[in-house]
Coordinates of C-alpha atoms in Angstrom, one line a residue:
M12 CA 0.0 3.3 -26.0
K13 CA 3.2 1.5 -26.6
G14 CA 3.6 -1.4 -24.2
G15 CA 6.9 -3.1 -23.8
G16 CA 10.6 -2.7 -23.5
G17 CA 10.8 0.9 -22.3
G18 CA 11.6 0.4 -18.6
R19 CA 14.9 -0.7 -17.2
M20 CA 16.4 -1.4 -13.7
V21 CA 19.5 0.5 -12.6
T22 CA 21.6 -1.5 -10.2
E23 CA 23.6 0.5 -7.7
E24 CA 26.4 0.0 -5.3
T25 CA 25.1 1.5 -2.1
S26 CA 25.0 1.4 1.6
R27 CA 21.8 0.6 3.5
R28 CA 21.1 4.3 3.8
G29 CA 20.5 4.5 0.1
A30 CA 22.2 5.5 -3.1
K31 CA 24.1 8.7 -3.6
K32 CA 24.6 8.8 -7.3
N33 CA 23.3 11.7 -9.4
E34 CA 23.6 10.3 -12.9
R35 CA 20.9 10.4 -15.6
H36 CA 21.0 8.4 -18.8
K37 CA 18.8 8.4 -21.9
S38 CA 17.1 5.1 -22.8
S39 CA 18.3 3.4 -25.9
D40 CA 14.7 2.4 -26.7
E41 CA 13.6 3.1 -30.2
D42 CA 10.4 4.8 -29.0
D43 CA 11.5 8.4 -29.1
D44 CA 8.0 9.7 -28.0
E45 CA 8.1 7.8 -24.6
D46 CA 11.0 9.7 -23.0
V47 CA 12.0 6.8 -20.8
A48 CA 14.7 7.8 -18.3
I49 CA 17.0 5.9 -16.0
T50 CA 18.0 7.6 -12.8
A51 CA 19.7 6.9 -9.5
A52 CA 18.5 8.1 -6.1
G53 CA 19.2 11.6 -5.2
D54 CA 18.1 13.4 -8.4
T55 CA 15.9 16.4 -8.1
S56 CA 12.5 15.1 -7.7
P57 CA 9.6 16.1 -9.9
Y58 CA 7.2 15.8 -7.0
Y59 CA 8.2 19.2 -5.9
D60 CA 6.5 20.6 -8.9
A61 CA 3.4 22.7 -8.1
S62 CA 1.2 20.2 -10.0
S63 CA 2.3 17.3 -7.8
P64 CA -0.2 15.7 -5.3
F65 CA 2.6 16.0 -2.7
S66 CA 2.5 19.8 -2.8
K67 CA -1.2 19.7 -2.1
S68 CA -1.1 17.4 0.9
P69 CA -2.2 19.0 4.2
W70 CA 0.5 17.0 6.0
T71 CA 3.4 18.1 3.9
A72 CA 2.9 21.9 3.9
H73 CA 5.5 22.1 6.6
H74 CA 7.9 19.9 4.8
L75 CA 11.5 21.2 4.4
S76 CA 13.1 22.2 1.2
P77 CA 14.3 19.6 -1.4
S78 CA 17.8 19.9 0.0
C79 CA 16.7 18.8 3.4
P80 CA 18.7 15.8 4.5
S81 CA 17.0 12.5 5.5
P82 CA 17.3 11.3 9.1
T83 CA 20.9 10.1 9.7
F84 CA 22.1 7.6 12.3
A85 CA 25.3 6.4 13.8
P86 CA 26.9 3.8 11.5
D87 CA 27.3 0.2 12.6
D88 CA 30.9 -0.3 13.7
N89 CA 30.9 -3.8 12.2
S90 CA 30.0 -2.6 8.7
S91 CA 32.7 -1.5 6.3
S92 CA 30.9 -1.5 2.9
S93 CA 27.6 -2.3 1.3
S94 CA 28.8 -5.7 0.1
S95 CA 30.2 -6.8 3.5
N96 CA 28.1 -9.0 5.9
T97 CA 27.5 -8.2 9.5
N98 CA 26.3 -10.1 12.6
N99 CA 27.5 -13.6 11.9
F100 CA 27.5 -13.1 8.1
Y101 CA 23.9 -12.1 7.8
T102 CA 23.1 -9.9 4.8
P103 CA 22.7 -6.1 5.5
N104 CA 19.7 -4.4 4.1
V105 CA 20.7 -2.9 0.8
L106 CA 19.3 -1.0 -2.2
L107 CA 19.6 -3.2 -5.3
G108 CA 18.4 -0.8 -8.0
S109 CA 15.7 1.4 -9.4
L110 CA 12.9 1.0 -11.9
V111 CA 12.2 4.3 -13.6
R112 CA 9.8 5.3 -16.3
E113 CA 9.1 9.0 -16.4
E114 CA 5.3 8.9 -16.9
G115 CA 3.7 9.4 -13.5
H116 CA 3.8 9.2 -9.8
I117 CA 3.7 5.6 -8.5
Y118 CA 0.6 4.9 -6.4
S119 CA 0.2 1.1 -6.2
L120 CA 2.4 -2.0 -6.3
A121 CA 1.7 -5.8 -6.3
A122 CA 4.3 -8.6 -6.5
T123 CA 3.6 -12.2 -7.3
K124 CA 5.4 -15.2 -8.9
G125 CA 8.4 -13.1 -9.9
L126 CA 6.3 -10.4 -11.5
L127 CA 5.9 -6.8 -10.3
Y128 CA 2.8 -4.7 -11.2
T129 CA 3.1 -1.0 -10.9
G130 CA 0.2 1.6 -11.1
S131 CA 0.6 5.3 -11.6
D132 CA -1.4 8.4 -12.4
S133 CA -0.6 7.8 -16.1
K134 CA -3.4 5.2 -16.0
N135 CA -0.9 2.5 -17.0
I136 CA -0.3 -0.7 -15.3
R137 CA 3.1 -2.0 -16.1
V138 CA 4.5 -5.4 -15.5
W139 CA 8.2 -6.0 -14.7
K140 CA 10.1 -9.3 -14.8
N141 CA 13.7 -10.0 -14.1
H142 CA 14.2 -6.2 -13.5
K143 CA 13.0 -5.3 -17.0
E144 CA 9.6 -4.2 -18.3
F145 CA 7.7 -7.3 -19.4
S146 CA 4.4 -5.9 -20.5
A147 CA 1.8 -3.1 -19.9
F148 CA -1.9 -2.5 -20.2
K149 CA -3.9 0.6 -19.8
A150 CA -7.3 1.6 -18.4
N151 CA -9.5 4.1 -20.2
S152 CA -9.7 6.4 -17.3
G153 CA -8.7 6.7 -13.7
L154 CA -5.4 6.9 -11.8
V155 CA -4.4 3.4 -10.5
K156 CA -4.8 3.6 -6.7
A157 CA -4.7 -0.1 -5.8
I158 CA -3.7 -3.5 -7.2
V159 CA -4.4 -7.0 -5.8
I160 CA -4.0 -10.4 -7.5
A161 CA -6.1 -13.5 -7.0
D162 CA -4.9 -16.5 -8.9
E163 CA -4.9 -15.5 -12.5
K164 CA -7.0 -12.4 -12.0
I165 CA -5.6 -8.9 -11.5
F166 CA -7.9 -6.3 -9.8
T167 CA -7.1 -2.6 -10.1
G168 CA -8.9 0.2 -8.2
H169 CA -9.0 3.6 -9.8
Q170 CA -9.6 7.3 -9.1
D171 CA -12.8 7.2 -11.0
G172 CA -14.4 4.9 -8.5
K173 CA -14.3 1.8 -10.7
I174 CA -12.6 -1.6 -10.3
R175 CA -11.2 -3.2 -13.4
V176 CA -10.5 -7.0 -13.7
W177 CA -7.7 -8.3 -16.0
R178 CA -6.3 -11.6 -17.0
N179 CA -3.3 -12.8 -18.9
S180 CA -3.8 -14.2 -22.4
N181 CA -3.2 -17.9 -22.6
K182 CA -1.4 -17.6 -25.9
N183 CA 0.8 -14.6 -25.0
P184 CA 1.6 -13.9 -21.4
T185 CA 2.6 -10.3 -22.2
V186 CA -0.9 -9.5 -23.2
H187 CA -3.5 -8.7 -20.6
K188 CA -7.2 -8.7 -21.4
R189 CA -9.9 -6.8 -19.4
L190 CA -12.5 -9.2 -18.1
A191 CA -14.9 -6.8 -16.5
T192 CA -15.4 -3.3 -15.0
L193 CA -17.1 -3.3 -11.6
P194 CA -19.9 -2.7 -11.1
T195 CA -20.6 -4.7 -14.3
F196 CA -22.9 -3.0 -16.8
R197 CA -25.4 -5.9 -16.6
D198 CA -25.6 -5.7 -12.8
Y199 CA -25.9 -1.9 -12.9
I200 CA -28.8 -1.9 -15.4
R201 CA -30.6 -4.7 -13.5
R202 CA -30.5 -2.9 -10.2
S203 CA -31.3 0.5 -11.6
M204 CA -34.8 -0.8 -12.3
K205 CA -35.6 -1.0 -8.6
P206 CA -36.2 2.3 -6.7
S207 CA -35.1 0.7 -3.4
N208 CA -31.5 0.3 -4.8
Y209 CA -31.0 4.1 -4.9
I210 CA -29.4 5.9 -2.0
E211 CA -28.6 9.5 -1.3
I212 CA -24.9 10.1 -2.1
R213 CA -24.9 13.8 -1.5
R214 CA -27.5 16.5 -1.1
N215 CA -30.2 16.4 -3.8
R216 CA -28.4 13.5 -5.6
N217 CA -29.1 9.8 -5.5
G218 CA -27.2 6.9 -7.0
I219 CA -27.2 3.1 -7.0
W220 CA -25.6 1.6 -3.9
I221 CA -23.3 -0.9 -5.8
K222 CA -21.3 2.0 -7.3
H223 CA -18.5 3.9 -5.6
F224 CA -19.0 7.7 -6.0
D225 CA -15.5 8.8 -5.2
A226 CA -12.0 7.4 -5.6
I227 CA -11.2 3.9 -4.6
S228 CA -8.5 4.0 -1.9
C229 CA -7.7 0.3 -1.2
L230 CA -8.5 -3.3 -2.3
S231 CA -8.2 -6.4 -0.2
L232 CA -9.0 -10.1 -0.7
S233 CA -10.5 -12.5 1.8
E234 CA -8.2 -15.4 2.9
D235 CA -9.7 -17.8 0.4
T236 CA -9.8 -15.1 -2.3
S237 CA -13.6 -15.6 -2.8
L238 CA -14.4 -12.1 -1.7
L239 CA -12.9 -8.7 -2.8
Y240 CA -13.2 -5.7 -0.6
S241 CA -13.0 -2.1 -1.9
S242 CA -12.8 1.0 0.3
S243 CA -13.4 4.5 -1.0
W244 CA -13.3 8.2 -0.2
D245 CA -17.2 8.0 -0.4
K246 CA -17.0 6.7 3.2
T247 CA -18.1 3.2 2.3
F248 CA -16.6 -0.2 1.7
K249 CA -18.1 -2.7 -0.6
V250 CA -18.0 -6.5 -0.9
W251 CA -17.7 -8.3 -4.3
R252 CA -17.8 -11.9 -5.2
T253 CA -14.7 -12.7 -7.3
S254 CA -16.3 -15.6 -9.2
D255 CA -19.0 -13.6 -11.0
F256 CA -18.0 -10.0 -9.9
K257 CA -21.4 -9.4 -8.2
C258 CA -21.6 -6.7 -5.6
L259 CA -22.9 -8.3 -2.4
E260 CA -23.0 -5.5 0.1
S261 CA -22.2 -1.9 0.7
I262 CA -21.4 -0.5 4.2
T263 CA -21.2 3.1 5.2
A264 CA -18.3 2.7 7.6
H265 CA -17.0 6.1 8.6
D266 CA -17.8 9.8 8.9
D267 CA -15.0 10.7 6.4
A268 CA -13.0 9.0 3.6
V269 CA -12.0 5.4 4.1
N270 CA -8.3 5.4 3.4
S271 CA -7.4 1.8 4.1
L272 CA -9.0 -1.6 4.6
V273 CA -7.8 -5.2 5.2
A274 CA -9.6 -8.5 5.4
G275 CA -8.1 -9.9 8.6
F276 CA -8.6 -12.9 10.9
D277 CA -11.5 -14.6 12.6
G278 CA -13.9 -13.3 9.9
L279 CA -13.0 -9.7 10.8
V280 CA -12.5 -6.7 8.4
F281 CA -10.6 -3.7 9.6
T282 CA -11.1 -0.1 8.2
G283 CA -9.2 3.1 8.8
S284 CA -10.4 6.5 7.9
A285 CA -9.6 10.2 7.6
D286 CA -12.0 10.7 10.6
G287 CA -9.2 9.3 12.8
T288 CA -10.8 5.9 13.7
V289 CA -10.0 2.3 13.1
K290 CA -13.0 0.0 13.2
S291 CA -13.5 -3.8 13.0
W292 CA -16.4 -5.5 11.2
R293 CA -17.6 -9.0 11.7
R294 CA -18.5 -11.0 8.5
E295 CA -21.3 -13.5 8.5
L296 CA -22.3 -15.6 5.5
Q297 CA -26.0 -15.5 4.6
G298 CA -26.9 -17.9 1.9
K299 CA -24.9 -16.9 -1.2
G300 CA -24.3 -13.4 0.2
T301 CA -22.6 -11.8 3.2
K302 CA -23.6 -9.5 6.0
H303 CA -21.1 -7.4 7.9
F304 CA -21.8 -6.0 11.4
F305 CA -19.9 -3.4 13.3
S306 CA -17.8 -5.0 16.0
Q307 CA -15.8 -2.2 17.8
T308 CA -13.7 0.9 17.4
L309 CA -10.1 0.2 18.1
L310 CA -8.7 3.7 17.7
K311 CA -10.1 7.2 17.9
Q312 CA -7.7 10.2 17.4
E313 CA -7.5 13.6 15.8
C314 CA -5.1 12.7 12.9
A315 CA -6.1 10.6 9.9
V316 CA -5.5 6.9 9.6
T317 CA -3.6 6.2 6.4
A318 CA -2.8 2.5 6.2
I319 CA -3.7 -0.8 7.8
A320 CA -1.9 -4.2 7.6
V321 CA -2.1 -7.7 9.2
N322 CA 1.1 -9.8 9.7
P323 CA 1.3 -13.1 7.7
D324 CA 0.6 -15.2 10.9
A325 CA -2.6 -13.1 11.5
T326 CA -1.6 -12.4 15.0
F327 CA -1.0 -8.6 14.9
L328 CA -2.9 -5.7 13.4
Y329 CA -0.9 -2.5 12.4
C330 CA -2.3 0.9 11.7
A331 CA -0.4 3.9 10.4
S332 CA -1.4 7.6 10.8
S333 CA -0.7 11.0 9.4
D334 CA 1.2 11.9 12.6
G335 CA 4.0 9.5 11.7
L336 CA 3.0 6.8 14.3
I337 CA 2.1 3.1 13.9
N338 CA -0.2 1.6 16.5
F339 CA -0.6 -2.2 16.8
W340 CA -3.0 -4.6 18.4
E341 CA -2.5 -8.3 19.4
R342 CA -5.0 -11.0 18.4
E343 CA -4.1 -13.3 21.2
K344 CA -5.0 -10.6 23.7
H345 CA -8.4 -10.0 22.2
L346 CA -7.2 -7.1 20.1
S347 CA -5.8 -5.2 23.1
H348 CA -3.6 -2.3 22.2
G349 CA 0.0 -3.4 22.1
G350 CA 1.9 -0.1 21.7
V351 CA 3.2 2.5 19.2
L352 CA 6.1 2.4 16.8
R353 CA 7.8 5.8 16.5
G354 CA 10.2 6.1 13.6
H355 CA 9.0 8.7 11.1
K356 CA 8.9 12.5 11.0
L357 CA 6.0 12.9 8.7
A358 CA 2.9 10.9 7.8
V359 CA 3.2 7.2 7.3
L360 CA 1.6 6.5 3.9
C361 CA 1.8 2.7 3.5
L362 CA 2.4 -0.5 5.4
V363 CA 3.3 -4.1 4.4
T364 CA 4.4 -7.2 6.4
A365 CA 6.5 -10.2 5.6
G366 CA 7.7 -12.9 8.0
T367 CA 8.5 -11.1 11.3
L368 CA 9.2 -7.8 9.5
I369 CA 7.0 -4.7 9.1
F370 CA 7.8 -2.1 6.5
S371 CA 6.5 1.5 6.7
G372 CA 6.8 4.1 4.0
S373 CA 6.4 7.8 4.8
A374 CA 6.1 11.3 3.4
D375 CA 9.5 11.9 4.9
M376 CA 10.8 9.8 1.9
S377 CA 12.2 7.0 4.1
I378 CA 11.2 3.4 4.8
C379 CA 11.5 1.9 8.3
V380 CA 12.2 -1.8 8.6
W381 CA 10.9 -3.2 11.9
R382 CA 11.4 -6.7 13.3
R383 CA 8.9 -8.2 15.8
T384 CA 10.0 -10.6 18.5
N385 CA 7.0 -11.8 20.5
S386 CA 5.3 -8.5 21.3
S387 CA 8.3 -6.2 21.1
H388 CA 9.6 -4.4 17.9
V389 CA 12.9 -3.0 17.0
C390 CA 14.0 -0.9 14.0
L391 CA 16.5 -2.7 11.8
S392 CA 17.0 0.0 9.2
V393 CA 15.9 3.3 7.9
L394 CA 16.1 2.9 4.1
S395 CA 16.7 6.2 2.3
G396 CA 17.0 6.7 -1.5
H397 CA 13.7 8.2 -2.7
S398 CA 13.5 11.9 -3.5
G399 CA 9.7 11.9 -2.9
P400 CA 7.1 10.5 -0.5
V401 CA 7.0 6.7 -0.4
K402 CA 3.4 6.0 -1.4
C403 CA 3.2 2.2 -1.7
L404 CA 5.2 -1.0 -0.8
A405 CA 5.2 -4.6 -1.9
V406 CA 7.3 -7.6 -0.8
E407 CA 8.1 -11.1 -1.9
K408 CA 10.5 -13.8 -0.8
D409 CA 14.0 -13.7 -2.1
H410 CA 14.2 -16.7 -4.3
E411 CA 18.0 -16.5 -4.7
G412 CA 18.4 -18.0 -1.3
S413 CA 20.4 -16.8 1.7
N414 CA 23.9 -17.0 3.2
G415 CA 22.9 -20.0 5.2
G416 CA 22.3 -20.4 9.0
G417 CA 18.6 -20.1 8.7
E418 CA 18.6 -16.6 7.3
R419 CA 15.3 -15.4 5.7
R420 CA 15.6 -12.7 3.1
W421 CA 12.9 -10.6 1.3
I422 CA 12.8 -8.4 -1.8
M423 CA 10.9 -5.3 -1.0
Y424 CA 9.7 -2.8 -3.6
S425 CA 8.9 0.8 -2.8
G426 CA 6.9 3.2 -5.1
S427 CA 7.2 6.9 -4.7
L428 CA 5.9 10.2 -6.0
D429 CA 9.4 10.7 -7.4
K430 CA 8.1 8.5 -10.2
S431 CA 10.4 5.6 -9.4
V432 CA 10.2 2.1 -7.9
K433 CA 13.2 0.9 -5.9
M434 CA 14.1 -2.6 -5.1
W435 CA 15.7 -3.6 -1.7
R436 CA 17.0 -6.8 -0.3
V437 CA 16.1 -7.2 3.4
S438 CA 17.1 -9.8 5.9
E439 CA 15.1 -10.8 9.0
Q440 CA 18.4 -11.5 10.8
A441 CA 20.0 -8.1 9.9
P442 CA 21.4 -6.4 13.1
P443 CA 19.4 -3.5 14.5
M444 CA 20.6 -0.1 13.6
L445 CA 22.4 2.2 16.1
Q446 CA 20.5 5.4 16.9
K447 CA 21.7 8.7 17.9
K448 CA 19.0 8.8 20.5
S449 CA 18.1 5.7 22.5
S450 CA 14.5 6.8 22.8
E451 CA 14.0 6.8 19.0
Y452 CA 12.7 3.9 16.8
L453 CA 11.3 1.8 19.6
S454 CA 8.0 0.0 20.4
V455 CA 6.4 2.2 23.0
P456 CA 3.4 1.1 25.0
D457 CA 0.6 3.6 24.8
R458 CA -2.8 2.9 26.3
T459 CA -4.0 6.4 27.0
A460 CA -7.7 7.2 26.6
A461 CA -6.9 9.6 23.8
N462 CA -5.7 6.8 21.6
L463 CA -8.1 4.0 22.5
A464 CA -11.8 4.2 22.0
P465 CA -14.3 1.6 23.2
S466 CA -17.2 2.9 21.1
I467 CA -18.2 4.9 18.0
S468 CA -17.9 8.7 18.3
G469 CA -21.3 10.3 18.5
H470 CA -20.5 12.9 15.9
G471 CA -18.3 13.2 12.8
R472 CA -15.5 15.6 12.0
V473 CA -15.2 17.0 8.5
S474 CA -11.7 16.5 7.1
Q475 CA -9.8 16.7 3.8
K476 CA -7.2 14.2 4.9
K477 CA -7.5 11.7 2.1
Y478 CA -4.8 9.4 0.7

């Protein structure tokens, strides 16, 4: 595998509804065998190919043709171009450019200290700095489903059910060395000697409880980064100690695949599943280990839960679903249901929060930017530009400052099954967008019995809705 120098960022003059160019350029890289391409938004997307995971998704079988337009909205009367400012000179939300390397669908992103980590189904983890490819490292097997970073350690979750731990070389920051693969070989061998460590993973087959037996769907760190949580399609989530990579606990959490997990507030962990439920778990420390107890079921519905996020102030919990809705709960009101955000036409695949903003990426190829004020939410923008489903999001503070007046800006990255990563500048003070229909893109209270569940369902439902 040839590591550096192949990827590039394409900067684009664009409105907040995305780029409209259709140019393609060959890379000037000397590596002829890598076929690195630079594209702008709007190109024919490779995700429509029959081999793409998008074509196999149960929620996109009814998706329109590639020529189907994205949702459009009435333009802001105060905006004249992408470079002009609106609403007291605050920055509009704009597309800055695209990172493209034609090697696989983008499944995971992580941003920290000016570096962007991207994971794809090519098994490569690439590192970008200053809009250019900085370095790369490769796992022996397994699509890269999740990336989280704790201090100098990079944790990656893979399709093969393993977690790999990486670290930068002290001598050369472009070199990443693998520290461990979880579960570690030593821990696996030690526990395999004891019959009580074996559990039934499927009919007539047993395995050791510290190992995931299906794809890892999500990784999350505790607030002090001492614990790593991993969720999997094998219906469990596991707890790992980041200091020595020991597996402390495994919890069978749902009746179907666990699609998302987040270590939240007050010692709670939240899980969302293809069985349509969101559950909370209470963490207790017991000696050098942990013990997690079921707390409550926050949501019970027919459609799959696809993503979960907690805002930076740890006051709101958000949950996305395959029906295109986002439910939220308020910590100060004892996790009472706060309402529903309605802004997408297809499944919401990913969520990320920053400041007072919530970003949601969808199979409808758009990203909704929501701003929270107290308990109400308003949609600031619908960002269009991808030609495939938006699979993952990451965000970091805009270090280039602001236009003054207390404006807070963020750099948001979006990864898609169109094999590209796009970079957006988003302001918390951007004016709300104008909608064609006043009922769209609003926070709608919804406390019906169908959406809220006080207890666990007595029986499971078999589903193939995995993400």
